[in-house]
Coordinates of C-alpha atoms and ligand atoms in Angstrom, one line a residue:
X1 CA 56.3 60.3 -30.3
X2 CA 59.5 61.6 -31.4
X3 CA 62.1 64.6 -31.0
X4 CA 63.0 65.8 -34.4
X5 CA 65.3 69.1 -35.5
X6 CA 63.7 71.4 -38.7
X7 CA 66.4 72.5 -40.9
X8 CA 66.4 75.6 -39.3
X9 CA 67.4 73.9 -36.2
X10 CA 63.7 73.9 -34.0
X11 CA 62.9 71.1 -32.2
X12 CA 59.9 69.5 -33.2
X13 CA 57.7 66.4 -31.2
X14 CA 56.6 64.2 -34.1
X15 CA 53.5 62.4 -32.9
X16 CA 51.9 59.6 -35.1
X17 CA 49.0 57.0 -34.6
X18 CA 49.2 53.3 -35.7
X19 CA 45.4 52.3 -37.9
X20 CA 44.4 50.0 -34.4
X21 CA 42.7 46.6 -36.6
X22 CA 45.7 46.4 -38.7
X23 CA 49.0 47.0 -36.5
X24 CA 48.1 46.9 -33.2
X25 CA 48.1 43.6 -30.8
X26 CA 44.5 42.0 -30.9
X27 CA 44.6 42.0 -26.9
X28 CA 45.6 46.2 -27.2
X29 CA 43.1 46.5 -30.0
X30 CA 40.2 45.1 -27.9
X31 CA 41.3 46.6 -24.9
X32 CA 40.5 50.3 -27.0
X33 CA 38.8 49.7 -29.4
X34 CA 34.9 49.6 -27.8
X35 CA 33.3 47.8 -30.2
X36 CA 35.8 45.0 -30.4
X37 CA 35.7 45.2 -26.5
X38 CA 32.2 44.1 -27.5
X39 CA 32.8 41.6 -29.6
X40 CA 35.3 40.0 -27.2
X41 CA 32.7 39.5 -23.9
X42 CA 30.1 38.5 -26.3
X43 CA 32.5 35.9 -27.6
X44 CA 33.7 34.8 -24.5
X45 CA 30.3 34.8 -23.3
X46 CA 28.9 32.5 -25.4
X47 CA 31.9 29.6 -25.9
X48 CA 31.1 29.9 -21.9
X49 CA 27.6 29.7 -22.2
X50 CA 28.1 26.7 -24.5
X51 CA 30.6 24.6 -21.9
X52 CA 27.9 25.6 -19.3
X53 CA 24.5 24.3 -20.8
X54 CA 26.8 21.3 -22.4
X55 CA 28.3 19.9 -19.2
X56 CA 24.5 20.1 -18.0
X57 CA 22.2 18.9 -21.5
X58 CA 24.8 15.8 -21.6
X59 CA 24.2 14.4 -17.9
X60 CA 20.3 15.0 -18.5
X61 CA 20.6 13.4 -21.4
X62 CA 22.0 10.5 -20.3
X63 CA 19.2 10.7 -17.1
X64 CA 17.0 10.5 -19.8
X65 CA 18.2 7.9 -21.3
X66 CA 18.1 5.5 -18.1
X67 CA 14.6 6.9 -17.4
X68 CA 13.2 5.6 -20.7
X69 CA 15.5 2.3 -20.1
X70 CA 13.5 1.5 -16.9
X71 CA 10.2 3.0 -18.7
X72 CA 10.4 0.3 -21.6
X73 CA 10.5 -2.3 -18.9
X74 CA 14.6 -2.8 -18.6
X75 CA 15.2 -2.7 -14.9
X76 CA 18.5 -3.6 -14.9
X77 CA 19.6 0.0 -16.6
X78 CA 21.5 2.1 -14.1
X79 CA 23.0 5.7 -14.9
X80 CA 25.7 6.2 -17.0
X81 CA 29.1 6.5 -14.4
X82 CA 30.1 9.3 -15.5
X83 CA 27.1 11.0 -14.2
X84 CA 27.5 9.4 -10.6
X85 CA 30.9 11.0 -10.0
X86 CA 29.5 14.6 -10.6
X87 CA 29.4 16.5 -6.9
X88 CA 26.5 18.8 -7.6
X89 CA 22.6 17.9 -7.7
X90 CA 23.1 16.3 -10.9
X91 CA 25.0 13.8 -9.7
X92 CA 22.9 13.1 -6.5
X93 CA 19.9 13.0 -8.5
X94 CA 21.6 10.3 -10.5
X95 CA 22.4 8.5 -7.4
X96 CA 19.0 8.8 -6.4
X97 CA 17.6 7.2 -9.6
X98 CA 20.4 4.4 -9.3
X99 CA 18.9 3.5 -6.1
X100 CA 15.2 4.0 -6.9
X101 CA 16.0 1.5 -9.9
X102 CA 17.9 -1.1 -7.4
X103 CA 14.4 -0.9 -5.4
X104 CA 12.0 -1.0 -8.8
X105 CA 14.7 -4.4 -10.0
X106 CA 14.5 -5.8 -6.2
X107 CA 10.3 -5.7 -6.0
X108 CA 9.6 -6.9 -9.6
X109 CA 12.2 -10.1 -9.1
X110 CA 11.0 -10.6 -5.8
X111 CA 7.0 -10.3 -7.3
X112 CA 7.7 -12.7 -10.1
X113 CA 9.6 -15.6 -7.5
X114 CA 6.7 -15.0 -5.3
X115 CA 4.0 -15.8 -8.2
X116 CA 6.4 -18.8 -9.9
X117 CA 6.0 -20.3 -5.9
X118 CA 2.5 -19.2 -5.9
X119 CA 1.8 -21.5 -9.1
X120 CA 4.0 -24.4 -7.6
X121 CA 2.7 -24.2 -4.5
X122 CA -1.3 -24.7 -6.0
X123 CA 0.0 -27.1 -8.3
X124 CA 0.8 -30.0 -5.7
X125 CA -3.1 -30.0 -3.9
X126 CA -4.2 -29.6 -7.7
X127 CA -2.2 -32.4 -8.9
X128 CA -3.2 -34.6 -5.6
X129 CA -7.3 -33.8 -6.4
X130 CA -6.4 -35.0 -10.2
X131 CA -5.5 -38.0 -9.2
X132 CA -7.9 -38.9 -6.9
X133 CA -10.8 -37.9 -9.1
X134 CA -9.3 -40.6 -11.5
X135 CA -9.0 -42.9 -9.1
X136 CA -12.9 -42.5 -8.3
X137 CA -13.6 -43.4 -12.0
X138 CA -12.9 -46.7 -11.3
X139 CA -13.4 -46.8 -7.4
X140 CA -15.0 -50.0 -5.2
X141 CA -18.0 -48.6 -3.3
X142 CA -15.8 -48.6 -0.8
X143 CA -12.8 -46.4 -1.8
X144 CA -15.3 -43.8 -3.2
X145 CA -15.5 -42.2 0.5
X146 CA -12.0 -42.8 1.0
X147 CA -11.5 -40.5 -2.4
X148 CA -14.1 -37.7 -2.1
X149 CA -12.2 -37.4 1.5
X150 CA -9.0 -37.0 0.0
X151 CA -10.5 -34.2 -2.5
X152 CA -12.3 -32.4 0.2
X153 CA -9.1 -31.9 1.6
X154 CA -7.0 -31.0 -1.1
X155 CA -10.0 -28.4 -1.9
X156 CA -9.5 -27.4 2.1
X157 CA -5.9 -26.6 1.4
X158 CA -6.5 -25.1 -1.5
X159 CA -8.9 -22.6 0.3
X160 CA -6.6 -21.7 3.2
X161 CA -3.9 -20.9 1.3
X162 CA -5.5 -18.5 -1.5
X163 CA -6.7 -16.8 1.4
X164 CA -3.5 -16.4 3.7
X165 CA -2.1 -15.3 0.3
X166 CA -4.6 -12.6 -0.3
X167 CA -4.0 -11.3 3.4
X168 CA -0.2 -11.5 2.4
X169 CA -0.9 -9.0 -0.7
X170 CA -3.5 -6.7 1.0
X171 CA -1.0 -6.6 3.6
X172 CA 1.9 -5.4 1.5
X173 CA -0.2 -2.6 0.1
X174 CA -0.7 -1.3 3.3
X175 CA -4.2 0.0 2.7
X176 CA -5.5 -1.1 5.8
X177 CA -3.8 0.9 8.0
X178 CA -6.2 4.0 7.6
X179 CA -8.5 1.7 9.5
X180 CA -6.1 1.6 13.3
X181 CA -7.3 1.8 16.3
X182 CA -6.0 2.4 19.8
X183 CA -6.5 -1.1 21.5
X184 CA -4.8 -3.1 25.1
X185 CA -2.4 -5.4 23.4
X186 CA -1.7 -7.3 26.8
X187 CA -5.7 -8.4 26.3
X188 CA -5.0 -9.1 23.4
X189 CA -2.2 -11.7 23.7
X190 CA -4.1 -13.3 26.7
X191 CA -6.6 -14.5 24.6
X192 CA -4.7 -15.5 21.8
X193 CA -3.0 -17.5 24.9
X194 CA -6.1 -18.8 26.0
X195 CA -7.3 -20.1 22.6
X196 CA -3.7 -21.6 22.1
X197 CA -4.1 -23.7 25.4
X198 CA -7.7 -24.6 24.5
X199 CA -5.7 -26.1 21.2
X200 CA -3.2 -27.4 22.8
X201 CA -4.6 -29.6 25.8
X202 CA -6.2 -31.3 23.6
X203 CA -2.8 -32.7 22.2
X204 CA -1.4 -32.6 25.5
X205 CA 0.3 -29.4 25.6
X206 CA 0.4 -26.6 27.4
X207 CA 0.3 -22.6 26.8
X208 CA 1.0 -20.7 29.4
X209 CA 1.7 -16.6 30.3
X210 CA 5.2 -16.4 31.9
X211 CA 4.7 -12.4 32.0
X212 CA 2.5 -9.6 30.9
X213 CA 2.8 -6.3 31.7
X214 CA 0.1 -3.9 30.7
X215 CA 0.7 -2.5 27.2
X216 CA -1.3 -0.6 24.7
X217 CA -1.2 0.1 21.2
X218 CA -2.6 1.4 18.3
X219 CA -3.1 -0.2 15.1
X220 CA -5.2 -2.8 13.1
X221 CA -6.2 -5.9 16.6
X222 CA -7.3 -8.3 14.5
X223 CA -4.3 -8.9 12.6
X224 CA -1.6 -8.6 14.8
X225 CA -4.0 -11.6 16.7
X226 CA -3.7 -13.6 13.7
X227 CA 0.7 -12.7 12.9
X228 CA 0.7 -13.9 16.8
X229 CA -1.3 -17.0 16.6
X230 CA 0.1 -17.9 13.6
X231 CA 3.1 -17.9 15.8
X232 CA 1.9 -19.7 18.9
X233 CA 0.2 -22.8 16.5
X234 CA 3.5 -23.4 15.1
X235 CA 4.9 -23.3 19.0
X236 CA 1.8 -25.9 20.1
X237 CA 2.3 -27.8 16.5
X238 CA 6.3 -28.3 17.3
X239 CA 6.5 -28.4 20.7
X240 CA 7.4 -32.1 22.3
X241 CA 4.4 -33.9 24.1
X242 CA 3.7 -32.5 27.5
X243 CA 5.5 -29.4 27.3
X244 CA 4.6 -26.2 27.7
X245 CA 4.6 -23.0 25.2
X246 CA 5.8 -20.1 27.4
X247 CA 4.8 -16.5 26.4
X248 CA 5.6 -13.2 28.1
X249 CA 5.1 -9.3 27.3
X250 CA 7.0 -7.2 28.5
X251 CA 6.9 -3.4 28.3
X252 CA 10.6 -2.2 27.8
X253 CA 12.5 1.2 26.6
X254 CA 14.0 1.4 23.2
X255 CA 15.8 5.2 23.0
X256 CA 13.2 6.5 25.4
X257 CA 10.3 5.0 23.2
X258 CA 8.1 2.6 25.4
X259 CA 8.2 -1.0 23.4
X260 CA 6.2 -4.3 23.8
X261 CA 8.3 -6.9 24.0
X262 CA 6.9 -10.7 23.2
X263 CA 8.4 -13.7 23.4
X264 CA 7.0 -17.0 22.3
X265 CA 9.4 -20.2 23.6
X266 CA 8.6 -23.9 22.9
X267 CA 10.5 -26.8 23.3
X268 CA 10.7 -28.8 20.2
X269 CA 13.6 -29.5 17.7
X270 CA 13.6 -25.5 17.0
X271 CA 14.7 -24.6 13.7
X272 CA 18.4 -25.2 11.4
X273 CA 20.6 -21.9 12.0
X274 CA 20.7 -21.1 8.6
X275 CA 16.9 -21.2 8.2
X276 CA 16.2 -18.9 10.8
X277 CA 15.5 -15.9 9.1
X278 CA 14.5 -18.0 5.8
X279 CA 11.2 -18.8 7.7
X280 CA 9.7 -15.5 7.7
X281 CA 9.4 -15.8 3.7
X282 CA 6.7 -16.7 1.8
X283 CA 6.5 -20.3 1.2
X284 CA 9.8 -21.7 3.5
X285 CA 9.6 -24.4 5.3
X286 CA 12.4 -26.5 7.4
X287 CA 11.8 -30.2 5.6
X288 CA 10.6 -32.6 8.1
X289 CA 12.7 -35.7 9.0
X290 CA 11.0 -37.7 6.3
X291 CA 12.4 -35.1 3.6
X292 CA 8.5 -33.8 3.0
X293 CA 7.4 -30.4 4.0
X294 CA 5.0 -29.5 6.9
X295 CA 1.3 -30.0 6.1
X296 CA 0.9 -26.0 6.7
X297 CA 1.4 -23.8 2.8
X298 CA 4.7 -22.1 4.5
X299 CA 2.7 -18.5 4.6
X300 CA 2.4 -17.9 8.8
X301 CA 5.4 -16.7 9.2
X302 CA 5.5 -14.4 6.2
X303 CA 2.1 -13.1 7.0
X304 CA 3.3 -12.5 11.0
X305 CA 6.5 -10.5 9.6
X306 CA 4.2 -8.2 7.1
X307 CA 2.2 -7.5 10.1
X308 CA 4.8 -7.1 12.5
X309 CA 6.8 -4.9 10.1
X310 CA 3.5 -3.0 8.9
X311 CA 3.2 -1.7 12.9
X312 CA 6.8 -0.5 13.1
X313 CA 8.2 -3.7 15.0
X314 CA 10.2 -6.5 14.1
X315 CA 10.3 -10.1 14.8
X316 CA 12.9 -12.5 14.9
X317 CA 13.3 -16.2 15.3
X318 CA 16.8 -17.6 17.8
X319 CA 17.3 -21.3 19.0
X320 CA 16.9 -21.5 22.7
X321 CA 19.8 -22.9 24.0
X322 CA 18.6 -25.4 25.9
X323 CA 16.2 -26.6 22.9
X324 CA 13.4 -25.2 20.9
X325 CA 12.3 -21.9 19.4
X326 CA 11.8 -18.4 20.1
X327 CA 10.2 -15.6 18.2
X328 CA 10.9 -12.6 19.5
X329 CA 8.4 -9.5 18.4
X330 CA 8.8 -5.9 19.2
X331 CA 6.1 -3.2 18.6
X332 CA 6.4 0.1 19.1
X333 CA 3.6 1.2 22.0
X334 CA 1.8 4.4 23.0
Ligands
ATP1 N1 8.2 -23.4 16.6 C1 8.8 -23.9 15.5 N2 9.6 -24.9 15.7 C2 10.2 -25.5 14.6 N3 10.1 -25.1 13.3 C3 9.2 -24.1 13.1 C4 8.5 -23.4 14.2 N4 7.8 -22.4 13.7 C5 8.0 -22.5 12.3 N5 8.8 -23.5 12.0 C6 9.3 -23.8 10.6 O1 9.1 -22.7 9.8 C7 8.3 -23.0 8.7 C8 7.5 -21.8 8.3 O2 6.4 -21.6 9.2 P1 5.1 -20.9 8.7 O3 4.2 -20.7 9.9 O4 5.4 -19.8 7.9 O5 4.5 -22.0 7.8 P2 3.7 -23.3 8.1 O6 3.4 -23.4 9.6 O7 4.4 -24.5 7.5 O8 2.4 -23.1 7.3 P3 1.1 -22.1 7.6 O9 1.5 -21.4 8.8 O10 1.0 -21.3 6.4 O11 0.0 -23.0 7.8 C9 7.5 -24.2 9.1 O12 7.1 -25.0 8.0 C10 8.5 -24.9 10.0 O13 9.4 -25.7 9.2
MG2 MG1 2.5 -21.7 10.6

């Protein structure tokens, strides 16, 4: 707008208008012109759109990309890093799968040691029977005994350790476990005591109660009998000539949930620091002073942890200090 004189001396307001696309500012133009306005927030809105569905496509993607990395069998494929840093559910998800793929690598490796000392561990009573049955080819009268002895109890051996394997495996999948049942646990470890001491008289040994307070429990009897005597023959097998195996259960409080608390002492060499969590898996044994391994397949143990673990408790092996073993097992009680 502008003040102007006519020739004949008025005073005119000159008002003029700009064409808006091809003079004015783009900011003014979009700012009045409506349809531009438009074309501006539809603009915007889709390069945002765009940086939205991208920075969440390109994480899945790479999800997708581990997924089908563990799918074709690669358990060692993680998520990409740059997924991991993200704070939002993304990222957590990726985390997740990180984790559930450090589980999935952990059980297959563990699965396929397992099965390599399976097959070396059937190999040795295999190898053992082979060689007596060639021996018997060509056997006196007298050796023949001596031989089909031997096989019998290679094919004894044999037996007892495809089945504590199979209890091992039906163990880890847990499917027995719809079958629990409420039973007296102090019972229960009295007559495992009992048997034990039967056992062990007979090789001048001693198993004996040092405690028992009344506990119950529920879950599967018959084989938390066996993970226990599976703990008390190693006690009788170990412990020095006419020395006792002491037990005791005792009822304690762990963060105002009753506990059972057994102990199982002997008083034989007990076992090398370093092994003593080693014996609870599947096929360990401490080598005897000879350098040879104990006559049993190394499964007790690894069998009584399952158990133990299957029931919500734990057990543990320490070195007395004044000599010997003890396995300590706690099981959560009603
Ligand atoms: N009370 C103990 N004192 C000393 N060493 C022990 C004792 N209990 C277990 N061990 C050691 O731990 C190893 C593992 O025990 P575990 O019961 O699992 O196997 P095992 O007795 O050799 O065979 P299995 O029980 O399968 O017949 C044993 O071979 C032995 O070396
Ligand atoms: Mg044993």
């Amino acid at each position: 707008m502008r003040l102007v004189e006519g020739p004949s001396g008025r005073k005119y307001t000159l008002a003029f208008q700009q064409s808006p696309t091809l003079i004015m500012p783009v900011s003014e133009a979009v700012g009045t012109h409506p349809y531009l306005r438009l074309l501006g927030i539809g603009l915007f809105g889709a390069v945002l759109c765009f940086l939205l569905t991208r920075n969440i496509t390109k994480p899945i993607g790479r999800l997708l990309a581990a997924v089908s990395g563990i799918a074709s069998g690669r358990f060692k494929t993680r998520v990409d890093p740059s997924v991991l840093r993200r704070h939002d559910e993304i990222g957590t998800l990726g985390r997740d799968f990180d984790r559930m793929a450090e589980q999935i690598e952990a059980l297959v490796s563990a699965q396929r040691e397992l099965l390599g000392d399976v097959s070396h561990e059937l190999r040795s009573p295999l190898a053992r029977m082979i060689v007596a049955l060639g021996l018997l080819k060509h056997a006196s009268p007298e050796e023949v005994s001596e031989y089909i002895n031997r096989i019998g109890l290679e094919a004894e051996r044999l037996d007892k350790m495809i089945g504590q394997f199979l209890t091992l495996t039906r163990i880890e999948s847990g499917a027995e476990l719809a079958q629990r049942e409420t039973f007296d646990l102090t019972n229960l470890v009295q007559e495992v005591a009992a048997d034990g001491d039967f056992e062990a008289r007979a090789h001048k040994r001693e198993v004996k109660i040092v405690r028992a307070d009344s506990c119950r429990m529920s879950g599967l009897p018959e084989m938390l009998r066996s993970a226990i005597e599976n703990v008390v023959r190693n006690a009788i097998r170990y412990t020095a000539e006419d020395t006792t195996v002491d037990m005791s259960l005792e009822q304690t409080n762990h963060n105002g949930a009753g506990e059972a608390f057994l102990r199982i002492r002997d008083h034989g060499p007990g076992v090398p620091r370093i092994m003593l969590a080693n014996i609870f898996q599947p096929f360990q044994r401490v080598p005897e002073p000879n350098g040879t391994n104990s006559q049993g397949a190394g499964l007790g143990l690894a069998i009584a942890d399952r158990v133990v673990r299957l029931h919500k408790g734990s057990i543990r092996a320490l070195n007395a200090t004044d000599g010997g073993l003890i396995v300590e097992i706690q099981l959560p009680i009603n």
